[in-house]
PDB file of C-alpha atoms in Angstrom:
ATOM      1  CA  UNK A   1     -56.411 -47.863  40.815  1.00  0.00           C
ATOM      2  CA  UNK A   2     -53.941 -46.421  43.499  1.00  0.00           C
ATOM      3  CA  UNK A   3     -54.630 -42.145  43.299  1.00  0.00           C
ATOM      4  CA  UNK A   4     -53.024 -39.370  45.107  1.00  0.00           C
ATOM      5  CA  UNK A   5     -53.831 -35.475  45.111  1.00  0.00           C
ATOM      6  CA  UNK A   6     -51.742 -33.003  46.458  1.00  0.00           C
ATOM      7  CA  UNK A   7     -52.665 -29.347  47.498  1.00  0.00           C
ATOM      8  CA  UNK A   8     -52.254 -27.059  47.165  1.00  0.00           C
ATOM      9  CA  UNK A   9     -50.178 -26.862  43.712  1.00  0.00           C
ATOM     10  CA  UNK A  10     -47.703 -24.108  45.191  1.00  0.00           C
ATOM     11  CA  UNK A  11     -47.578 -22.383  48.151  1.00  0.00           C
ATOM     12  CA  UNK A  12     -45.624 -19.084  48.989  1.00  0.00           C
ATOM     13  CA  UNK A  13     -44.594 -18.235  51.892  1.00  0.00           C
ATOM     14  CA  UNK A  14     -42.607 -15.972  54.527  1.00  0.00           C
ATOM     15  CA  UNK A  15     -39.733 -16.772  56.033  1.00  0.00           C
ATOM     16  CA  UNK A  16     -40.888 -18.281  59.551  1.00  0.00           C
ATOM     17  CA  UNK A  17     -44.303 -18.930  58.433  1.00  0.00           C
ATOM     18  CA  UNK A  18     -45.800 -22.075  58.980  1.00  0.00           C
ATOM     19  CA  UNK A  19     -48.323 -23.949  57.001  1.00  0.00           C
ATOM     20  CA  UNK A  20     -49.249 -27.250  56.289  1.00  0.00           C
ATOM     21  CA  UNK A  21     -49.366 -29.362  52.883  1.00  0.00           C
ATOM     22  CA  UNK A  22     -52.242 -31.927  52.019  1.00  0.00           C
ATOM     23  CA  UNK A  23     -51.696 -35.635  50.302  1.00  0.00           C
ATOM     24  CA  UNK A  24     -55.381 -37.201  49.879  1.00  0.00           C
ATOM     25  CA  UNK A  25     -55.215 -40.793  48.861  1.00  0.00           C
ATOM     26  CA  UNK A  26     -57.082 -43.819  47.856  1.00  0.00           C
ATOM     27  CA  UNK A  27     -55.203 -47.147  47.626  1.00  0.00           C
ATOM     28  CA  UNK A  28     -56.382 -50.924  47.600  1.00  0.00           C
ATOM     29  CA  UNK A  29     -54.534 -51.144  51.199  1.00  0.00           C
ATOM     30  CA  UNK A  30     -51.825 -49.082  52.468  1.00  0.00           C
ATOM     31  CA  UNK A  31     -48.526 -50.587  53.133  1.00  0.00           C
ATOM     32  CA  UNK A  32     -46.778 -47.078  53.255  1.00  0.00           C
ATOM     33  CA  UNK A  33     -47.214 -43.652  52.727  1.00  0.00           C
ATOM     34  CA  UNK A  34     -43.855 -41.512  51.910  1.00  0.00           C
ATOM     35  CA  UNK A  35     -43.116 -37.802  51.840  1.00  0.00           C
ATOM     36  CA  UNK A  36     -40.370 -37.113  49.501  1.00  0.00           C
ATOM     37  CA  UNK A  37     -38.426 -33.705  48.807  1.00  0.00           C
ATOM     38  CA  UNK A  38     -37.200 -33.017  45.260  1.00  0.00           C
ATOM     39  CA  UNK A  39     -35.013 -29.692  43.941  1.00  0.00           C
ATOM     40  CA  UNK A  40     -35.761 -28.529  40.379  1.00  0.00           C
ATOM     41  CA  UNK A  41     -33.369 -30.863  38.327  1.00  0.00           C
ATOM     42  CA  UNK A  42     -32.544 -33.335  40.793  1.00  0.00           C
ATOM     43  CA  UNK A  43     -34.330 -37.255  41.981  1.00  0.00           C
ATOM     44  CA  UNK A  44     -36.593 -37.297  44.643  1.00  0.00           C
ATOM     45  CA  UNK A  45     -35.053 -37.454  47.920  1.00  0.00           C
ATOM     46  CA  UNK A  46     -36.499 -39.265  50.983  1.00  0.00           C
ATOM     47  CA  UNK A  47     -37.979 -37.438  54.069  1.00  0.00           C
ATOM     48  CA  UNK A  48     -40.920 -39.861  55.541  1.00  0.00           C
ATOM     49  CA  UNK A  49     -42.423 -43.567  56.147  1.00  0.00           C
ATOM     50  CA  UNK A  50     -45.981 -43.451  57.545  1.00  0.00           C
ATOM     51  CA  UNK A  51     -47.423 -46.747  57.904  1.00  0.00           C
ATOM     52  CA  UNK A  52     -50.922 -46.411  59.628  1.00  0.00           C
ATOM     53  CA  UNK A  53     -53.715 -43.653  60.980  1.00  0.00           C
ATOM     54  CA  UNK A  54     -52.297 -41.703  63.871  1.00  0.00           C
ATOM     55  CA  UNK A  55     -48.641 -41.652  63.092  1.00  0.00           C
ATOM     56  CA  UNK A  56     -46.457 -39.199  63.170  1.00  0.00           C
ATOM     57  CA  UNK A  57     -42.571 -38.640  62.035  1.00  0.00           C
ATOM     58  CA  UNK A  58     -40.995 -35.509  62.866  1.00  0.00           C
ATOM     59  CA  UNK A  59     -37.787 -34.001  60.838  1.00  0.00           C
ATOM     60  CA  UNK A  60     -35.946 -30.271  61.465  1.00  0.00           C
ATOM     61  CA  UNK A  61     -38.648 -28.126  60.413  1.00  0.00           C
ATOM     62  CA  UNK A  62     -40.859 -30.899  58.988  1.00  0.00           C
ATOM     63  CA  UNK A  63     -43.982 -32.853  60.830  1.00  0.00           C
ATOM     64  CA  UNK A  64     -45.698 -35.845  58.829  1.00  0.00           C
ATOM     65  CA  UNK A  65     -48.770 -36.855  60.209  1.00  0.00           C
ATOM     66  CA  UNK A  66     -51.175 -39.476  58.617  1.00  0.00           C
ATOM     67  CA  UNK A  67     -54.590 -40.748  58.533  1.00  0.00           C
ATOM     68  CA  UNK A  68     -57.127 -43.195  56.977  1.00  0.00           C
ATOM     69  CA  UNK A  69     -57.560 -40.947  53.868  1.00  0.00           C
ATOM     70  CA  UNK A  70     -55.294 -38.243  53.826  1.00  0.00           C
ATOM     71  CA  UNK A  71     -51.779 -36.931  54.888  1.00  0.00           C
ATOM     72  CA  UNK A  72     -50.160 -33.467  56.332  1.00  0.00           C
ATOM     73  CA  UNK A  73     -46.693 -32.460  56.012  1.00  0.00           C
ATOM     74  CA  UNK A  74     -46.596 -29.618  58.627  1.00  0.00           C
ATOM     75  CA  UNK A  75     -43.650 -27.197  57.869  1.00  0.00           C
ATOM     76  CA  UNK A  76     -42.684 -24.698  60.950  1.00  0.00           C
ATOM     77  CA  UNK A  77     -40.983 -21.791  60.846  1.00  0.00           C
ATOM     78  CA  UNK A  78     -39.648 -22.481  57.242  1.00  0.00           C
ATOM     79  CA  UNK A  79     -36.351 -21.186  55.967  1.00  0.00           C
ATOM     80  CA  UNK A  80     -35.928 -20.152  52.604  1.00  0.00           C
ATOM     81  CA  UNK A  81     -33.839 -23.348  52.312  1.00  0.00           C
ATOM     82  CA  UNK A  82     -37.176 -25.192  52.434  1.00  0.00           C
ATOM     83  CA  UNK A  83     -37.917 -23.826  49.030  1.00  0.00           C
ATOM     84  CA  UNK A  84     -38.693 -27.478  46.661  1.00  0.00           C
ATOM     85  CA  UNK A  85     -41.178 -29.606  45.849  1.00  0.00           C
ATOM     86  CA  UNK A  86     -42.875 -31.841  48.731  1.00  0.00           C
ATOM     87  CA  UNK A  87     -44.146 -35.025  46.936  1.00  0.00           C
ATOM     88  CA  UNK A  88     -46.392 -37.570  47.837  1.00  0.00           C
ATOM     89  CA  UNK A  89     -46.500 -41.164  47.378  1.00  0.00           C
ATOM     90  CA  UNK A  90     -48.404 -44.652  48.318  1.00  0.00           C
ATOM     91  CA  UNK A  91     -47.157 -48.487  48.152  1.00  0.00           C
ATOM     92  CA  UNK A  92     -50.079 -50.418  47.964  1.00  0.00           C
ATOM     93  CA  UNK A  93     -49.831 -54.055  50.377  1.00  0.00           C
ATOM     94  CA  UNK A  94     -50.574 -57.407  48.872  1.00  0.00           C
ATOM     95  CA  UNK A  95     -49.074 -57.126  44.939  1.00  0.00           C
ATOM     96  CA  UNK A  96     -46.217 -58.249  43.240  1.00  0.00           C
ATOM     97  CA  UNK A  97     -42.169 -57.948  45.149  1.00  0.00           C
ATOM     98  CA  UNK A  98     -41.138 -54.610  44.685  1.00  0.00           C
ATOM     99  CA  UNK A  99     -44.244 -52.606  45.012  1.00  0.00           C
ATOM    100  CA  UNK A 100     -44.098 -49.487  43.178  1.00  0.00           C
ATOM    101  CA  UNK A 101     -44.865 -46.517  44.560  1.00  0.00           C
ATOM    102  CA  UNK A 102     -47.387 -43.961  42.957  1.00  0.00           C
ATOM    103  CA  UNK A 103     -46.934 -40.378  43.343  1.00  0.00           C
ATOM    104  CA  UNK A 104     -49.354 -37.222  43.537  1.00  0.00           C
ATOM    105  CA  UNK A 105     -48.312 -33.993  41.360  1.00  0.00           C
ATOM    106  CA  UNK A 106     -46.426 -32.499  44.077  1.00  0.00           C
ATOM    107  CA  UNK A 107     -46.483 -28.875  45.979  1.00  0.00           C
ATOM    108  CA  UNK A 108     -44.205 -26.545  45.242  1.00  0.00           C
ATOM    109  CA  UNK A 109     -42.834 -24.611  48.079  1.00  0.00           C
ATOM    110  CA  UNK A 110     -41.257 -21.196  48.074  1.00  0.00           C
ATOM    111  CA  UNK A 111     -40.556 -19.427  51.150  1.00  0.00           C
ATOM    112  CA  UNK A 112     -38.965 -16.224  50.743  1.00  0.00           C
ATOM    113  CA  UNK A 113     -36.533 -14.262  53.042  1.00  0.00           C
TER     114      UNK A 113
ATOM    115  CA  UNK B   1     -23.779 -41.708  52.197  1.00  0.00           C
ATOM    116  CA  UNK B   2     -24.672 -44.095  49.985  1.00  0.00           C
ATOM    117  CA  UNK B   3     -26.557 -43.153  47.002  1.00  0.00           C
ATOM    118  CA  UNK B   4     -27.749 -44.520  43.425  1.00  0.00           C
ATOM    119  CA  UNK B   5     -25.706 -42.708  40.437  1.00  0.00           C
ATOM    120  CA  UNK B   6     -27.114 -42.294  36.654  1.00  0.00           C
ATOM    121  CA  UNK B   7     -25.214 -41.836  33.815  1.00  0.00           C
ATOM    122  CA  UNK B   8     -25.142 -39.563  31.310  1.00  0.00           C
ATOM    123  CA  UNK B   9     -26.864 -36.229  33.113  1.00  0.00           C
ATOM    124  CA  UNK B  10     -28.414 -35.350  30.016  1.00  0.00           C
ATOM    125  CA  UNK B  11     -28.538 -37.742  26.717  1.00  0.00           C
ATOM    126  CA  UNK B  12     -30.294 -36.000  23.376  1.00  0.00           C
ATOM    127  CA  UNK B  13     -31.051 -38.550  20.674  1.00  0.00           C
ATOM    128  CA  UNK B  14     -32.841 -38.452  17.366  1.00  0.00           C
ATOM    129  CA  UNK B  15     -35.855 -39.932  16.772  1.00  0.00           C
ATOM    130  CA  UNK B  16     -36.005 -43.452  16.308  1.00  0.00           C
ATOM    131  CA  UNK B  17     -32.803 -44.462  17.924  1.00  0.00           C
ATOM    132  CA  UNK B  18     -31.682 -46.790  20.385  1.00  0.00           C
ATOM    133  CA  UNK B  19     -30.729 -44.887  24.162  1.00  0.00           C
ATOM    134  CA  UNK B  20     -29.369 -47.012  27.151  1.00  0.00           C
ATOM    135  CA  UNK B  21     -29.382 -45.367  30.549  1.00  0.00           C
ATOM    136  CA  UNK B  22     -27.515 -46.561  33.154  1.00  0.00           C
ATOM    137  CA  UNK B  23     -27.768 -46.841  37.099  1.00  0.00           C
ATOM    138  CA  UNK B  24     -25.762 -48.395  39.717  1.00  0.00           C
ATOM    139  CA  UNK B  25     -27.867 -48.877  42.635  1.00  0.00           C
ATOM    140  CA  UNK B  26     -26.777 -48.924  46.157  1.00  0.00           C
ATOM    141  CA  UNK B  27     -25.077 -51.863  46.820  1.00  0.00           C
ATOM    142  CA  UNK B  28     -26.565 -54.073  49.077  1.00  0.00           C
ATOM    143  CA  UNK B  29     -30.100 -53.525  47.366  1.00  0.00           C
ATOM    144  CA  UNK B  30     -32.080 -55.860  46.244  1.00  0.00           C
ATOM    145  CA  UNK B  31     -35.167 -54.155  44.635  1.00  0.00           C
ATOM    146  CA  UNK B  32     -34.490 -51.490  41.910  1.00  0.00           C
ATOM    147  CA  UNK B  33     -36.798 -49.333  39.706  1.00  0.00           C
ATOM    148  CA  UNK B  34     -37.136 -46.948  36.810  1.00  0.00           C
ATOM    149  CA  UNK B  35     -39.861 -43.740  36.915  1.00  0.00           C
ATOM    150  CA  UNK B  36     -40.019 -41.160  34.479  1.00  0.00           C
ATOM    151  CA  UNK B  37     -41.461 -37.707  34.984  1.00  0.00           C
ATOM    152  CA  UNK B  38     -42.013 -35.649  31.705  1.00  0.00           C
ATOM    153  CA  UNK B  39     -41.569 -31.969  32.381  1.00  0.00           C
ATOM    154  CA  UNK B  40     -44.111 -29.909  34.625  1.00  0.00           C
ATOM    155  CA  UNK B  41     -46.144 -33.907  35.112  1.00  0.00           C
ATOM    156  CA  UNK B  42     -45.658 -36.088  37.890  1.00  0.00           C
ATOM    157  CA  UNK B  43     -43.365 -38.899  38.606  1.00  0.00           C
ATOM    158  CA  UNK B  44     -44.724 -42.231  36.632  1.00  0.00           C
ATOM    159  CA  UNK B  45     -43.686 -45.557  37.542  1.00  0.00           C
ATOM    160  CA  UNK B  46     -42.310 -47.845  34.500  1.00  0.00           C
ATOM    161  CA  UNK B  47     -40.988 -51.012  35.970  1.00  0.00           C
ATOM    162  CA  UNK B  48     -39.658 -52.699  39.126  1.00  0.00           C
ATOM    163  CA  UNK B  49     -36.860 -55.662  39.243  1.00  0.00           C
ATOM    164  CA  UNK B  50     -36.317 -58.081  41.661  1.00  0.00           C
ATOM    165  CA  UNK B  51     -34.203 -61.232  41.844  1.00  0.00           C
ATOM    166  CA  UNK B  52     -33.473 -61.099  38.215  1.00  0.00           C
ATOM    167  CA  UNK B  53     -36.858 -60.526  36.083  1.00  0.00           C
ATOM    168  CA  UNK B  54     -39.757 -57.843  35.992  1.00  0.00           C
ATOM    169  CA  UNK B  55     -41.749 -57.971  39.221  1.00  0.00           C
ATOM    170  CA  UNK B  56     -44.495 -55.070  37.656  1.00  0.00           C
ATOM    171  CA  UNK B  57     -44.298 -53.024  34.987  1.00  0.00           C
ATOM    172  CA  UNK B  58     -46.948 -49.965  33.924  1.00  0.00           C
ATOM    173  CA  UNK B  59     -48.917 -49.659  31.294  1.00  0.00           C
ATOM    174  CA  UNK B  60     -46.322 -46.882  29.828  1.00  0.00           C
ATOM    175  CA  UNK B  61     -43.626 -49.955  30.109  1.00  0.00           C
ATOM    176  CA  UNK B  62     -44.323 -51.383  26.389  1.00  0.00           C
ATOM    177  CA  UNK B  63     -42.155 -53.292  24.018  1.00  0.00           C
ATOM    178  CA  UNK B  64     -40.092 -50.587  23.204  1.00  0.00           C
ATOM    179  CA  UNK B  65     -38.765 -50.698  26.911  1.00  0.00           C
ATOM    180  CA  UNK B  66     -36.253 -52.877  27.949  1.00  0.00           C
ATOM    181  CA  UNK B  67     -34.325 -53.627  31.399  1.00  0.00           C
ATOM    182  CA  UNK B  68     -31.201 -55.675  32.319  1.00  0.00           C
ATOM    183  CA  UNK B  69     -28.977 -56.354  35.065  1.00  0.00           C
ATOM    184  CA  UNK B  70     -25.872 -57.330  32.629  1.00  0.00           C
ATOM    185  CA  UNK B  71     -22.994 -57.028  35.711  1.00  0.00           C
ATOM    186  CA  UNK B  72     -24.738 -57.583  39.515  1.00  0.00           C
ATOM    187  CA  UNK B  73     -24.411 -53.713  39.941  1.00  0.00           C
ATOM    188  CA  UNK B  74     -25.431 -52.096  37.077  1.00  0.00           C
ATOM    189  CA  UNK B  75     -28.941 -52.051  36.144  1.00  0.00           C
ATOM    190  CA  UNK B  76     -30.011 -50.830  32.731  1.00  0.00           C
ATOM    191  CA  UNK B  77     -32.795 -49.347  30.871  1.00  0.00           C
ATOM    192  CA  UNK B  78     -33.515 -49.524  26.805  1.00  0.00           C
ATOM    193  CA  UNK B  79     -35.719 -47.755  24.787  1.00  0.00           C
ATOM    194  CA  UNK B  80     -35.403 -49.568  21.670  1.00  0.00           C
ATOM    195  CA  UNK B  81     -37.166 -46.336  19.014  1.00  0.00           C
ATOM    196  CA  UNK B  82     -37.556 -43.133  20.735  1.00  0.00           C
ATOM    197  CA  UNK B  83     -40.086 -40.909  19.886  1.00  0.00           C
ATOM    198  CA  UNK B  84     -40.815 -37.350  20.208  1.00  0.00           C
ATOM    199  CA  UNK B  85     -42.760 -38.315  23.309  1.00  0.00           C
ATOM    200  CA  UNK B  86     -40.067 -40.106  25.119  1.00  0.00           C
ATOM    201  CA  UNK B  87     -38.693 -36.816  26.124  1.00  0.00           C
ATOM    202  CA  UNK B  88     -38.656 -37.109  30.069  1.00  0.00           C
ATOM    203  CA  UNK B  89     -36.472 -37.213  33.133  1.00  0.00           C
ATOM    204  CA  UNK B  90     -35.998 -40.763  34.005  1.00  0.00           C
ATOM    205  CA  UNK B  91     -35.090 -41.467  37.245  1.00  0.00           C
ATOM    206  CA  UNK B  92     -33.608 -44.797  39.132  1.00  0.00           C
ATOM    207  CA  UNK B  93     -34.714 -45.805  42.188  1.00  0.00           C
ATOM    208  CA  UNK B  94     -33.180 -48.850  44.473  1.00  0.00           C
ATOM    209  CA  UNK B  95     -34.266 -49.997  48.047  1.00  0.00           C
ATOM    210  CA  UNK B  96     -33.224 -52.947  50.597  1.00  0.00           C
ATOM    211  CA  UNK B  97     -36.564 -53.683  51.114  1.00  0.00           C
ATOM    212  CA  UNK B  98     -40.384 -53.188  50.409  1.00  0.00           C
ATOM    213  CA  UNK B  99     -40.102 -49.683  51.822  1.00  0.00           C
ATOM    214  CA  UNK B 100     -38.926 -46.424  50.352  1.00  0.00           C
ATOM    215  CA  UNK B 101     -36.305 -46.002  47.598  1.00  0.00           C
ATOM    216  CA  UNK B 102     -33.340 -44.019  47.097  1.00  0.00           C
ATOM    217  CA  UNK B 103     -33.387 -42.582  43.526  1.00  0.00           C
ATOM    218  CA  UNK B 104     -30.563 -41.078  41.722  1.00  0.00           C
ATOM    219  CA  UNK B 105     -30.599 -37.722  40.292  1.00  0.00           C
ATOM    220  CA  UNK B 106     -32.083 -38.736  36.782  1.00  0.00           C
ATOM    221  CA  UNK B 107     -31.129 -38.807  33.345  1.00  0.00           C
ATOM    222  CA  UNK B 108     -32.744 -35.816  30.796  1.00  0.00           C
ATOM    223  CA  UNK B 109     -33.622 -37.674  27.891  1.00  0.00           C
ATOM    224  CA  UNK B 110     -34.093 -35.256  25.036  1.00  0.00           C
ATOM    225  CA  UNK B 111     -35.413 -36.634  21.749  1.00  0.00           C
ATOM    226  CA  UNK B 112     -35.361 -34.705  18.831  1.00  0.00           C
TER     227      UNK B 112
END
């Protein structure tokens, strides 16, 4: 069974701090990793693809790196509109058309002014 | 920019009833999805559609769950009896390809 863990839970920071977020996952073959924003009450929104170990996708203030068993999503200098929760997700290769995508419990983000 | 819309926002329904929420994906999509995330939990897959019929479905995705496609652009979801338990945000998801989706901004189903 496909499993993802995010950590931490929540993170606080300053504005212009950076840190980094951490997606461990275990999947019976990676077709796609995926990094996905989402603002209390609203659908997940769509930062990052990551396909295979060594990649790298770069967006504003957002850095998605990815390897064999885990995944970072580096966040410089965050502004306080970076405040959400950063979700994680894998799409396993090989099973049925449409391949679902299962997520880890998130990291909530608050970066204060 | 296009984008998948749900409809209603926020639906509250007694226990036992029937609820239909509705999606129109983006357009030229051909895959299309439903997830649910109960409050404070994370985001659950129920079922994925593709050229007409259930690709996968979840364990979660039991009788009392329902799809259809009724019109080529809207897709549908049915839970035939809610229950306390059904309570959730339920989100629709569509993409052009095995890659990532676009969901919509989810429906608050409330049961009471």
């Amino acid at each position: 069974e496909d499993q993802v863990t995010q950590s931490p839970e929540a993170l606080r920071l300053q504005e212009g701090e950076s840190s980094s977020l951490n997606c461990s996952y275990t999947v019976s073959g990676l077709r796609g990793l995926f990094w996905y924003r989402q603002d209390p009450g609203k659908g997940p929104e769509f930062l990052f693809t990551l396909y295979s170990a060594g990649e790298e996708k770069e967006k504003e203030r957002l850095k998605a790196t990815l390897t064999k068993k885990e995944s970072f999503l580096h966040i410089t200098a965050p502004k306080p509109e970076d405040s959400a929760t950063y979700l994680c997700a894998v799409q396993a290769r090989g099973s049925a058309a449409g391949n679902k995508l299962t997520f880890g419990g998130g990291t909530r983000v608050l970066v204060k002014p | 920019e296009p984008e998948v819309t749900q409809t209603p926002s926020h639906q509250v329904t007694q226990m036992g009833q029937e609820v239909i929420l509705r999606c129109v994906p983006i357009s030229n999509h051909l895959y299309f999805y439903w997830y649910r995330q109960i409050l404070g939990q994370k985001v659950e897959f129920l079922v994925s559609f593709y050229n007409n019929e259930i690709s996968e479905k979840s364990e979660i995705f039991d009788d009392q769950f329902s799809v259809e496609r009724p019109d080529g652009s809207n897709f549908t979801l049915k839970i035939r009896s809610t229950k306390l338990e059904d309570s959730a945000m339920y989100f629709c998801a569509s993409s052009g390809s095995l890659s990532f989706a676009f969901f919509g901004q989810g429906t608050r189903l409330t049961v009471v």
